[in-house]
Tab-separated table of C-alpha atoms and ligand atoms in Angstrom:
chain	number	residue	atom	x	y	z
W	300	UNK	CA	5.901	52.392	155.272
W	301	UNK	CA	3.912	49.632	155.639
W	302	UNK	CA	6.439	47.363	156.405
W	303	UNK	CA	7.447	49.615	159.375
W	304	UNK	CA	4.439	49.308	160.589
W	305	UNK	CA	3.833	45.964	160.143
W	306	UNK	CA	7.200	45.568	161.945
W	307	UNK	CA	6.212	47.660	165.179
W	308	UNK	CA	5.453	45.928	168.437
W	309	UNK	CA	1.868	46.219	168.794
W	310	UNK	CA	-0.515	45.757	171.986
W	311	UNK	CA	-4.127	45.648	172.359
W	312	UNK	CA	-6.843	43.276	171.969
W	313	UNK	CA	-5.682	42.355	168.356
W	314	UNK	CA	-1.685	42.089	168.830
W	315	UNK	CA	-1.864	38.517	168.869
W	316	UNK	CA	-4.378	37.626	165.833
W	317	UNK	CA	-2.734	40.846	163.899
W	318	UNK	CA	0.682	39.324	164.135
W	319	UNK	CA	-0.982	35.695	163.627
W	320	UNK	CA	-1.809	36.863	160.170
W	321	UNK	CA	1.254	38.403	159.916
W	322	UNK	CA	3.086	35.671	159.260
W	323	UNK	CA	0.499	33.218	157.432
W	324	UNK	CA	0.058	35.843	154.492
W	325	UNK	CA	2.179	34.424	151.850
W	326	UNK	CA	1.461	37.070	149.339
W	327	UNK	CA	3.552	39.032	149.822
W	328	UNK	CA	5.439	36.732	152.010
W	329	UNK	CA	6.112	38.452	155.551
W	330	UNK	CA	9.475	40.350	156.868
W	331	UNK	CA	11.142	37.594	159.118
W	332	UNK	CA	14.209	39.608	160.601
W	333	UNK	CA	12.038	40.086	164.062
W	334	UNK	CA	11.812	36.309	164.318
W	335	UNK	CA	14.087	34.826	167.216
W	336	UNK	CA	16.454	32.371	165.874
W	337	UNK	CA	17.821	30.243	168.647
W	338	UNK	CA	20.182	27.681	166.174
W	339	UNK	CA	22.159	30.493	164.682
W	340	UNK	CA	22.986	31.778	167.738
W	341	UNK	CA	22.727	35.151	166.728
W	342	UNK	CA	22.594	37.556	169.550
W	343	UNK	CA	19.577	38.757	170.645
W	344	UNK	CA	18.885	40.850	173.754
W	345	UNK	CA	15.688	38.650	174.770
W	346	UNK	CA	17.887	35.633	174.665
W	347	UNK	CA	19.353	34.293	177.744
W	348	UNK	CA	21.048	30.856	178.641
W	349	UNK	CA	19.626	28.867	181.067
W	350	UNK	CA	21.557	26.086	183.180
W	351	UNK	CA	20.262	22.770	182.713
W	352	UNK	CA	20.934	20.192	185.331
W	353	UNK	CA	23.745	18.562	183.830
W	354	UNK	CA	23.577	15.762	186.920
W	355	UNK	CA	20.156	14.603	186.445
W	356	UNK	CA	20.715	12.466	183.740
W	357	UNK	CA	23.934	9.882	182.918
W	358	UNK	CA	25.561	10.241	179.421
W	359	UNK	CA	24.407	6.781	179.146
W	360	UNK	CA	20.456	7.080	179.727
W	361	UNK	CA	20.488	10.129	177.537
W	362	UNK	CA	22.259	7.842	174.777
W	363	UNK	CA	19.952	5.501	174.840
W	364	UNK	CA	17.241	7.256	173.858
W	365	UNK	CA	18.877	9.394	170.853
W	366	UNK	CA	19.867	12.762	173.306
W	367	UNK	CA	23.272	14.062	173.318
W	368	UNK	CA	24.858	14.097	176.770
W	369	UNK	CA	23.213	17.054	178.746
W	370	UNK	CA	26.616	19.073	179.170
W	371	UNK	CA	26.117	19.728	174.930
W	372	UNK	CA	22.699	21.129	174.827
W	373	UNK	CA	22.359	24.643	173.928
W	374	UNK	CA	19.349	25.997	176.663
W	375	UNK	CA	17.803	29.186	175.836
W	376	UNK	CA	14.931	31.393	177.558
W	377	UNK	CA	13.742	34.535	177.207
W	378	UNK	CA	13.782	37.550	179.356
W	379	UNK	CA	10.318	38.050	180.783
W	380	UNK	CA	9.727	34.631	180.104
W	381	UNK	CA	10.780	32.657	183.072
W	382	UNK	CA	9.486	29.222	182.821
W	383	UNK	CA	10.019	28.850	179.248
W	384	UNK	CA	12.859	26.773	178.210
W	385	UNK	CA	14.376	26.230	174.294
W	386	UNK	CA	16.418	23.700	173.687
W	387	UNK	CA	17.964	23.605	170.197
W	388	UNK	CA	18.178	20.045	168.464
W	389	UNK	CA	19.617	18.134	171.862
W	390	UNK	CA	19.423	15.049	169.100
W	391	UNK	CA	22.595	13.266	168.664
W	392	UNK	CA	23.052	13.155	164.613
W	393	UNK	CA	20.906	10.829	163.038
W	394	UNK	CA	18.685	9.713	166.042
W	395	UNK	CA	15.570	12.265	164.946
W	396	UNK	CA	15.132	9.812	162.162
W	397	UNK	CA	13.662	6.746	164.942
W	398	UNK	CA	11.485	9.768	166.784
W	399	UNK	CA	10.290	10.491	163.020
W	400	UNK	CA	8.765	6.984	162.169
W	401	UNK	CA	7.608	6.464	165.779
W	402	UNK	CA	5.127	9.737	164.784
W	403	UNK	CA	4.402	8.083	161.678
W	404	UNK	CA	4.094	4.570	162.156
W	405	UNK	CA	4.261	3.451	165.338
W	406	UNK	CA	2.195	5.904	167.334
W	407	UNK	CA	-0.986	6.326	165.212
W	408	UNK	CA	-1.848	2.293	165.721
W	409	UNK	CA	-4.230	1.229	167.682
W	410	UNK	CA	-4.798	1.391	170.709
W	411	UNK	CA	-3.962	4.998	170.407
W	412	UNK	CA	-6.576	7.440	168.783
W	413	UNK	CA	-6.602	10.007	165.747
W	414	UNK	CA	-8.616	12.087	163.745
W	415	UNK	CA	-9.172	9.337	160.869
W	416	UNK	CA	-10.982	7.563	163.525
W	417	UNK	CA	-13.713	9.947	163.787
W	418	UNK	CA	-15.341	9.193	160.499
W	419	UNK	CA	-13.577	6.134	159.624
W	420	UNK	CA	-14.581	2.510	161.093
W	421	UNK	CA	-11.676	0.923	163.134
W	422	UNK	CA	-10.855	-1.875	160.499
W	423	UNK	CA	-10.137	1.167	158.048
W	424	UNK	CA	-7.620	2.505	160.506
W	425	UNK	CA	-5.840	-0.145	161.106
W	426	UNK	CA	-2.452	-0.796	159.334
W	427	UNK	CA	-2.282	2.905	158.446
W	428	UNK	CA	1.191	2.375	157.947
W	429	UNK	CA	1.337	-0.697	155.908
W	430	UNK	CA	-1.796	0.845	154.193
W	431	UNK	CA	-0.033	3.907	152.663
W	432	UNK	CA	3.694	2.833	152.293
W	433	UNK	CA	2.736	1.043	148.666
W	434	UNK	CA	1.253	4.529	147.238
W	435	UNK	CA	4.016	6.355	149.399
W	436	UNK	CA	6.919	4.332	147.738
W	437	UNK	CA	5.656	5.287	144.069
W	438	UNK	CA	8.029	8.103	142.339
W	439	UNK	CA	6.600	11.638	143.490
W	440	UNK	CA	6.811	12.285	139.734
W	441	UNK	CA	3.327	9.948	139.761
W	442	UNK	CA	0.417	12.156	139.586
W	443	UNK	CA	-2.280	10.760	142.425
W	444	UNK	CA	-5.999	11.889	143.413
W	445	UNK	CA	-6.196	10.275	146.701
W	446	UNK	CA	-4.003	10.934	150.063
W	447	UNK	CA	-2.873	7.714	151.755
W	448	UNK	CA	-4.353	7.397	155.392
W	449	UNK	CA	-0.725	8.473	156.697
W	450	UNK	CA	-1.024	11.655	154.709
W	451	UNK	CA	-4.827	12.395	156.208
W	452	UNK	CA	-3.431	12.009	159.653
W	453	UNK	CA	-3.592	15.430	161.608
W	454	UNK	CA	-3.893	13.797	165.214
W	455	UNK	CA	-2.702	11.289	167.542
W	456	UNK	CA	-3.300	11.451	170.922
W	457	UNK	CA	-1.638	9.336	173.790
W	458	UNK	CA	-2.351	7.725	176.997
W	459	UNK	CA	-5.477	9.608	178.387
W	460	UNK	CA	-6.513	10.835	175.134
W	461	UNK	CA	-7.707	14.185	174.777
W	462	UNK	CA	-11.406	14.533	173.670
W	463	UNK	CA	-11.369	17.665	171.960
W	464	UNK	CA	-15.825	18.156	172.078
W	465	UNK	CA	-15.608	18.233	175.611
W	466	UNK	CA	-11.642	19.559	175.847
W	467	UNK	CA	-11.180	16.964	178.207
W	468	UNK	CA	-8.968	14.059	179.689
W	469	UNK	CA	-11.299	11.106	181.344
W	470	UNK	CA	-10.156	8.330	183.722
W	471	UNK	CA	-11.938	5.642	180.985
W	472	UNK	CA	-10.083	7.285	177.949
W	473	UNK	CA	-7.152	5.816	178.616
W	474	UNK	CA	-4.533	3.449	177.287
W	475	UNK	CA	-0.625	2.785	177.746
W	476	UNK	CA	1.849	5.627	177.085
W	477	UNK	CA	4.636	4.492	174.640
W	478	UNK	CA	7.444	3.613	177.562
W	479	UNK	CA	10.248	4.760	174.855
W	480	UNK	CA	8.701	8.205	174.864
W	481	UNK	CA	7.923	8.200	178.233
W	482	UNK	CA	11.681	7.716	178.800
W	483	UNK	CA	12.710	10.615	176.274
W	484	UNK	CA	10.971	13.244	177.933
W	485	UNK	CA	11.274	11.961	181.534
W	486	UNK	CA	14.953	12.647	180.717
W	487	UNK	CA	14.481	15.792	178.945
W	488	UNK	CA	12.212	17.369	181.967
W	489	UNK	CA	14.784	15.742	184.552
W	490	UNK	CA	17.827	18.145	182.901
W	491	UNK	CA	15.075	20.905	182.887
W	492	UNK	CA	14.862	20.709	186.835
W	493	UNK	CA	11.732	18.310	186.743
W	494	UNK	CA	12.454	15.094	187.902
W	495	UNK	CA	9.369	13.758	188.963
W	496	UNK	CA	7.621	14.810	185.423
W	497	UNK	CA	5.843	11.676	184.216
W	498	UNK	CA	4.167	12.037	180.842
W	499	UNK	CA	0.639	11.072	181.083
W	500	UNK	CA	-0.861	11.929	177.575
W	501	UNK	CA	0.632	13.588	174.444
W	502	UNK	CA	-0.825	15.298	171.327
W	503	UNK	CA	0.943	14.695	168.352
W	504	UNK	CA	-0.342	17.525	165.494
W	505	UNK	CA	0.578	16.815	161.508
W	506	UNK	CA	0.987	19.720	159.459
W	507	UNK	CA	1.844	20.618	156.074
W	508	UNK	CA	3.043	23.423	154.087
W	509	UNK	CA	-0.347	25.222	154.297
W	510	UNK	CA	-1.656	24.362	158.136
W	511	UNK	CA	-1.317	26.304	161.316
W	512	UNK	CA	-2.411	25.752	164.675
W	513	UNK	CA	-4.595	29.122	166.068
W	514	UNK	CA	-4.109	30.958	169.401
W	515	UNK	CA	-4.726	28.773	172.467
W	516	UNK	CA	-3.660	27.556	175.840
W	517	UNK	CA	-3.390	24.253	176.687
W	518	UNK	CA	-5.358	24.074	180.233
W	519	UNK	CA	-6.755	20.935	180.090
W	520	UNK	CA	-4.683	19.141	182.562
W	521	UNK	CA	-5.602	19.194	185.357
W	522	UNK	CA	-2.354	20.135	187.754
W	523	UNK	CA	0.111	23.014	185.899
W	524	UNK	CA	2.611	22.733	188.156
W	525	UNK	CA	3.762	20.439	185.729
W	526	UNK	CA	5.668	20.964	182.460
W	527	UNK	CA	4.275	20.924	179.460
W	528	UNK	CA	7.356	19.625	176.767
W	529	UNK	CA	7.083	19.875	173.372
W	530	UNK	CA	9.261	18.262	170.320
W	531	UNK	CA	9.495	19.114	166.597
W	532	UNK	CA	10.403	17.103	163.520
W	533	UNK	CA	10.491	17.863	159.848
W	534	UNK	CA	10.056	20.973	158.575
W	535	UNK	CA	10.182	24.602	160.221
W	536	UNK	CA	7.695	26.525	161.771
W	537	UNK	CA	7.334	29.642	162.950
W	538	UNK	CA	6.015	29.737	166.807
W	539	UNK	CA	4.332	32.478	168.696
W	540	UNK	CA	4.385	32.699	172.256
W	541	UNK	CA	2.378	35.430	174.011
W	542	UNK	CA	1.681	36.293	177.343
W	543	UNK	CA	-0.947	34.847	180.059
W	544	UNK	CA	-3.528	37.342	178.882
W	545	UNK	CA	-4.466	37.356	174.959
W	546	UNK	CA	-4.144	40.684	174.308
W	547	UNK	CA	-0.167	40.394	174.942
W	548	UNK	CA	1.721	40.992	172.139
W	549	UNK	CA	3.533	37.442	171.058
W	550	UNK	CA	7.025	36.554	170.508
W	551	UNK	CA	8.166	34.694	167.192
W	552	UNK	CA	10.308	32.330	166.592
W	553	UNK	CA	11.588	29.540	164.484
W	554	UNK	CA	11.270	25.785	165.491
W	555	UNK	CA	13.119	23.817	163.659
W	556	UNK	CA	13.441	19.798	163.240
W	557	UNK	CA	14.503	18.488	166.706
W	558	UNK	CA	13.907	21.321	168.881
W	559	UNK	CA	12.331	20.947	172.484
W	560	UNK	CA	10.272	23.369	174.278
W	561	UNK	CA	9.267	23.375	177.568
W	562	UNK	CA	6.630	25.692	178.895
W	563	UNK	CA	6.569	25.725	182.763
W	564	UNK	CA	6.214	27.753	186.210
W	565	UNK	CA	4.998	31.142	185.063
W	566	UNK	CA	4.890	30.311	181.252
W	567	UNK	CA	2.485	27.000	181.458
W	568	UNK	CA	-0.412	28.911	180.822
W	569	UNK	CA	1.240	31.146	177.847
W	570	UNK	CA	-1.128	31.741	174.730
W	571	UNK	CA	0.897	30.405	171.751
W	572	UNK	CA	0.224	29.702	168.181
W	573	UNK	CA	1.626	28.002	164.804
W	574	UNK	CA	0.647	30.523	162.069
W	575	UNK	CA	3.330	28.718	159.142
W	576	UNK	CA	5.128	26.441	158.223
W	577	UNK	CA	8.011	26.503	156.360
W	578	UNK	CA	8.733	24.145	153.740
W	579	UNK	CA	12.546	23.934	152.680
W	580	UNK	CA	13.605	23.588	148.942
W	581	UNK	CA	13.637	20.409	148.189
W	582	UNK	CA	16.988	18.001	149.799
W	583	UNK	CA	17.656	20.448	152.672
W	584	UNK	CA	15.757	19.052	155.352
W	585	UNK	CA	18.375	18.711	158.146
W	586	UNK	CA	17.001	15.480	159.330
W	587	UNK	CA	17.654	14.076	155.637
W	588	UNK	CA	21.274	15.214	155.803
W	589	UNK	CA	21.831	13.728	159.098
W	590	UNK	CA	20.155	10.015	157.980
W	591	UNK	CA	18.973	7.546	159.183
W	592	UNK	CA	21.754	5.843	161.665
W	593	UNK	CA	23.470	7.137	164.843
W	594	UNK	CA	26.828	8.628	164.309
W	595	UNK	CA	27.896	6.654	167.270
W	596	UNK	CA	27.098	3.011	167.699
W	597	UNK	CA	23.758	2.206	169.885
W	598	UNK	CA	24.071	0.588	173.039
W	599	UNK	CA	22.875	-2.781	173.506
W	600	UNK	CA	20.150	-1.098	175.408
W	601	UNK	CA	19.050	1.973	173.259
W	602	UNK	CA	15.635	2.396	172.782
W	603	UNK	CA	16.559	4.255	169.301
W	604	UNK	CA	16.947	1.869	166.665
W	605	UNK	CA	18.180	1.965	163.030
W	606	UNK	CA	15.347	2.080	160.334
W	607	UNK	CA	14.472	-0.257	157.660
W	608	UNK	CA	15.470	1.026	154.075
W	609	UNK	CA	11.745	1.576	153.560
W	610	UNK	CA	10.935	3.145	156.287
W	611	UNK	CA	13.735	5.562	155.944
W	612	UNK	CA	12.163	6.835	152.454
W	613	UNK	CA	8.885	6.695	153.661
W	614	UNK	CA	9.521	9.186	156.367
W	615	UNK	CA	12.263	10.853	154.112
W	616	UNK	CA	9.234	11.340	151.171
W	617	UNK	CA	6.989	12.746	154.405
W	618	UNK	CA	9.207	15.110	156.143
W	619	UNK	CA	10.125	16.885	153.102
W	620	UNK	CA	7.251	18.784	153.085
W	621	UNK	CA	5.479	18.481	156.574
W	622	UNK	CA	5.995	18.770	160.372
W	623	UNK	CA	5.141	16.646	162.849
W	624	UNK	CA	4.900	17.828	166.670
W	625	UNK	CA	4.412	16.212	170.122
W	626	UNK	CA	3.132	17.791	173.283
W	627	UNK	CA	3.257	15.793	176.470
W	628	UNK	CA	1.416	16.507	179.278
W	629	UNK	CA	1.137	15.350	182.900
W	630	UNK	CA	-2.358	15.185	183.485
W	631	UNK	CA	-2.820	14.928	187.014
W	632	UNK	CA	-1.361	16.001	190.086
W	633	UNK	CA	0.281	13.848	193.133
W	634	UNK	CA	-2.579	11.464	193.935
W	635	UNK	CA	-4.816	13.627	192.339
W	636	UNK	CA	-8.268	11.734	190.405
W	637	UNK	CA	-10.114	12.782	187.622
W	638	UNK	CA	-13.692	14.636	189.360
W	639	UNK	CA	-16.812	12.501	188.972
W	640	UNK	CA	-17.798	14.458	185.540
W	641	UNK	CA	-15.202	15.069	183.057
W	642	UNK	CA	-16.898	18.141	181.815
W	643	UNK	CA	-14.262	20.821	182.349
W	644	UNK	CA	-15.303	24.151	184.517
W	645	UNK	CA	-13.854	27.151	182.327
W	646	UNK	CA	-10.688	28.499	184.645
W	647	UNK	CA	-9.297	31.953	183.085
W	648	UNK	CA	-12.139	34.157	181.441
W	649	UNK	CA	-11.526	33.619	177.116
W	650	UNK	CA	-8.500	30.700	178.501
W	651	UNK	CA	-10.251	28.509	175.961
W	652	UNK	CA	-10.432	30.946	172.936
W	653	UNK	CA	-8.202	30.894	170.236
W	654	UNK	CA	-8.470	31.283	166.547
W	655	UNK	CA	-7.650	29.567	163.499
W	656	UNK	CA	-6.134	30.997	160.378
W	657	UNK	CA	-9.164	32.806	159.319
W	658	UNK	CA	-9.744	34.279	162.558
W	659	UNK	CA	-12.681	32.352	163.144
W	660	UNK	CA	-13.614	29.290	165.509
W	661	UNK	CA	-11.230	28.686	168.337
W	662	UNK	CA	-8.530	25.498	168.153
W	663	UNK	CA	-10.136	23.438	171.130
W	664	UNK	CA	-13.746	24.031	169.749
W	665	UNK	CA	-12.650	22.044	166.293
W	666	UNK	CA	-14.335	18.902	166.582
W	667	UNK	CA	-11.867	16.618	164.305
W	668	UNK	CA	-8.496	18.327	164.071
W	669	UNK	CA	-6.146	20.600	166.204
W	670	UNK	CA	-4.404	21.484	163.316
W	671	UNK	CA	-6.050	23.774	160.654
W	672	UNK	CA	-4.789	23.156	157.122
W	673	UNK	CA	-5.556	25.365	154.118
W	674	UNK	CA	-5.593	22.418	151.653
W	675	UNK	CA	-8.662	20.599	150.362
Z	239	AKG	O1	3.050	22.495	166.949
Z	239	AKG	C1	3.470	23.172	167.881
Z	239	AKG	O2	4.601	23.630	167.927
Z	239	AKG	C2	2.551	23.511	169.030
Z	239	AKG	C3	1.582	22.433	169.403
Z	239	AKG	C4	0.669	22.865	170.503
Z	239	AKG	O3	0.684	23.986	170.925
Z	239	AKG	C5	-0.265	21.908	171.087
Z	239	AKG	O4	-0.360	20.754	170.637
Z	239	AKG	O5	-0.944	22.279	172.033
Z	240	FE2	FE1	-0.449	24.152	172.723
């Protein structure tokens, strides 16, 4: 009976936190058969296929940067939905691997900005990598107190960075986007119909088996007419997309290591929502199957690169149990500035609200983390 229920479409102001907690209650764990499963292919009469531009991109410029030619990628979007755009894994086997330690080593240097830096002096960020690869390589069997700076990280932001007190981007925030990501989803949003889609600052959010990300909209940039693209590595999660209002009832679904999302047109401004995560027994994590080397050979010119042993196990060790995701975002508009003050003006009435886990403060008013995790 109350499984019925809890499986019932509901609507009304609560249909989105209701079905939020839904799915983070892990006693006793929640019934999963309404979730939308877009690698199985199993049919599904809110799934449709959606024709990618198979033109806008070579074979070879895809290649390089770890995408399998266009004409492969399974497209999905959902009726009512228009706008919204799933792509499932368009990796080519064994390319996540370079994405995977660009999230975890590369990215969270300096000049870029994340949480740890809030409370933590800039010569104790630095090296966060080299830092926590020591305690990292030690056998898991080795009980520890401490998390290594690489484990603490739950932010990274990109390019303009994204102030999260005043939910704001700022002309003097501001340093250079990686170019090798740039180039990923400048392909990815040319084969999506966006061509002109130039990545001006990303989020990357680190969660593990007990965070979620509450209820929000991202409406920070300052021109939606652009995409907004979104990648996934390491473990699953489920993802709920509601409507343009809050109230709407939201849509779940799996995302899984190396699927893309891209919210645009009518579904920019959707509400959406990580309530779980969900960790794999241990050894199944697709992107540990697949390694850590393309299938095919690289091109002299590939971006992707093979990874170092070390690295390998060090992102290996990380993935098992957590998820790493990246949002980029075109900020502004053609020839569009920041205004003088960067204080935003709030757009839709509640646009800004969200919730986390607990159904308490919203996801942009957290001061030092997007994502919400459970653990001490
Ligand atoms: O982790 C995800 O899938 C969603 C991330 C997100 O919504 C955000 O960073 O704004
Ligand atoms: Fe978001």
């Amino acid at each position: 009976m109350a499984k019925m229920a809890a499986s019932m479409v509901e609507t009304g102001e609560d249909a989105f936190r209701k079905m939020f907690k839904r799915y983070r209650t892990k006693h006793p764990p929640p019934d999963f058969s309404d979730v939308l499963d877009f690698s199985t292919g199993k049919q599904s009469d809110k799934i449709i296929p959606v024709k990618l531009d198979k033109a806008a991109v070579s074979d070879v410029e895809v290649t390089r940067v770890g995408l399998q030619p266009v004409r492969n990628w399974r497209a999905f979007s959902l009726l009512e939905y228009p706008g919204f755009v799933f792509i499932s894994n368009p990796f080519q086997p064994g390319c996540q691997a370079f994405w995977v330690r660009q999230c975890l080593k590369t990215y969270p240097q300096k000049p870029n900005v994340c949480n740890l830096d809030m409370h933590m002096s800039p010569s104790e960020t630095q090296n966060i990598w080299e830092k926590s690869v020591p305690v990292l390589k030690t056998s898991p069997a080795v009980k520890r107190q401490a998390k290594t700076l690489v484990e603490r990280l739950r932010w990274v932001t990109l390019g303009y960075h994204y102030n999260w007190d005043t939910k704001a981007y700022s002309a003097d925030h501001h340093t250079p986007f990686p170019p090798e990501l740039h180039l990923l989803s400048r392909h990815i949003a040319a084969a999506c119909g966006f061509p002109k889609f130039s990545p001006e600052a990303g989020i990357l959010n680190y969660y593990h088996s007990d965070s979620s990300l509450g209820i929000h909209v991202d409406e920070s940039e300052l021109d939606h007419s652009h995409p907004l693209l979104s990648l996934s590595f390491g473990q699953s999660a489920i993802f709920l997309l509601g409507g343009l209002c809050r109230q709407d009832p939201p849509t779940a679904m799996y995302m899984r290591s190396g699927d893309v999302m891209v919210m645009s047109g009518q579904s920019r401004l959707r509400y959406h929502a990580v309530p779980r995560i969900l960790v794999a027994p241990r050894g199944q994590t697709p992107v540990e199957v697949e390694g850590c080397g393309p299938t095919t050979a690289l091109q002299a010119s590939s971006v992707v690169e093979p990874l170092s042993q070390e690295d390998w196990a060090v992102c290996c060790r990380y993935i098992q149990s957590s998820r790493v995701n990246v949002t980029l975002r075109q900020v502004l508009g053609p020839g569009q500035n920041f205004p003088d003050s960067t204080f935003p003006t709030p757009k839709t009435p509640g646009g800004q609200e969200g919730e986390n886990h607990d159904g308490a403060s919203g996801r942009d008013k957290r001061k030092r983390s997007s994502v919400e995790t459970a653990e001490t």
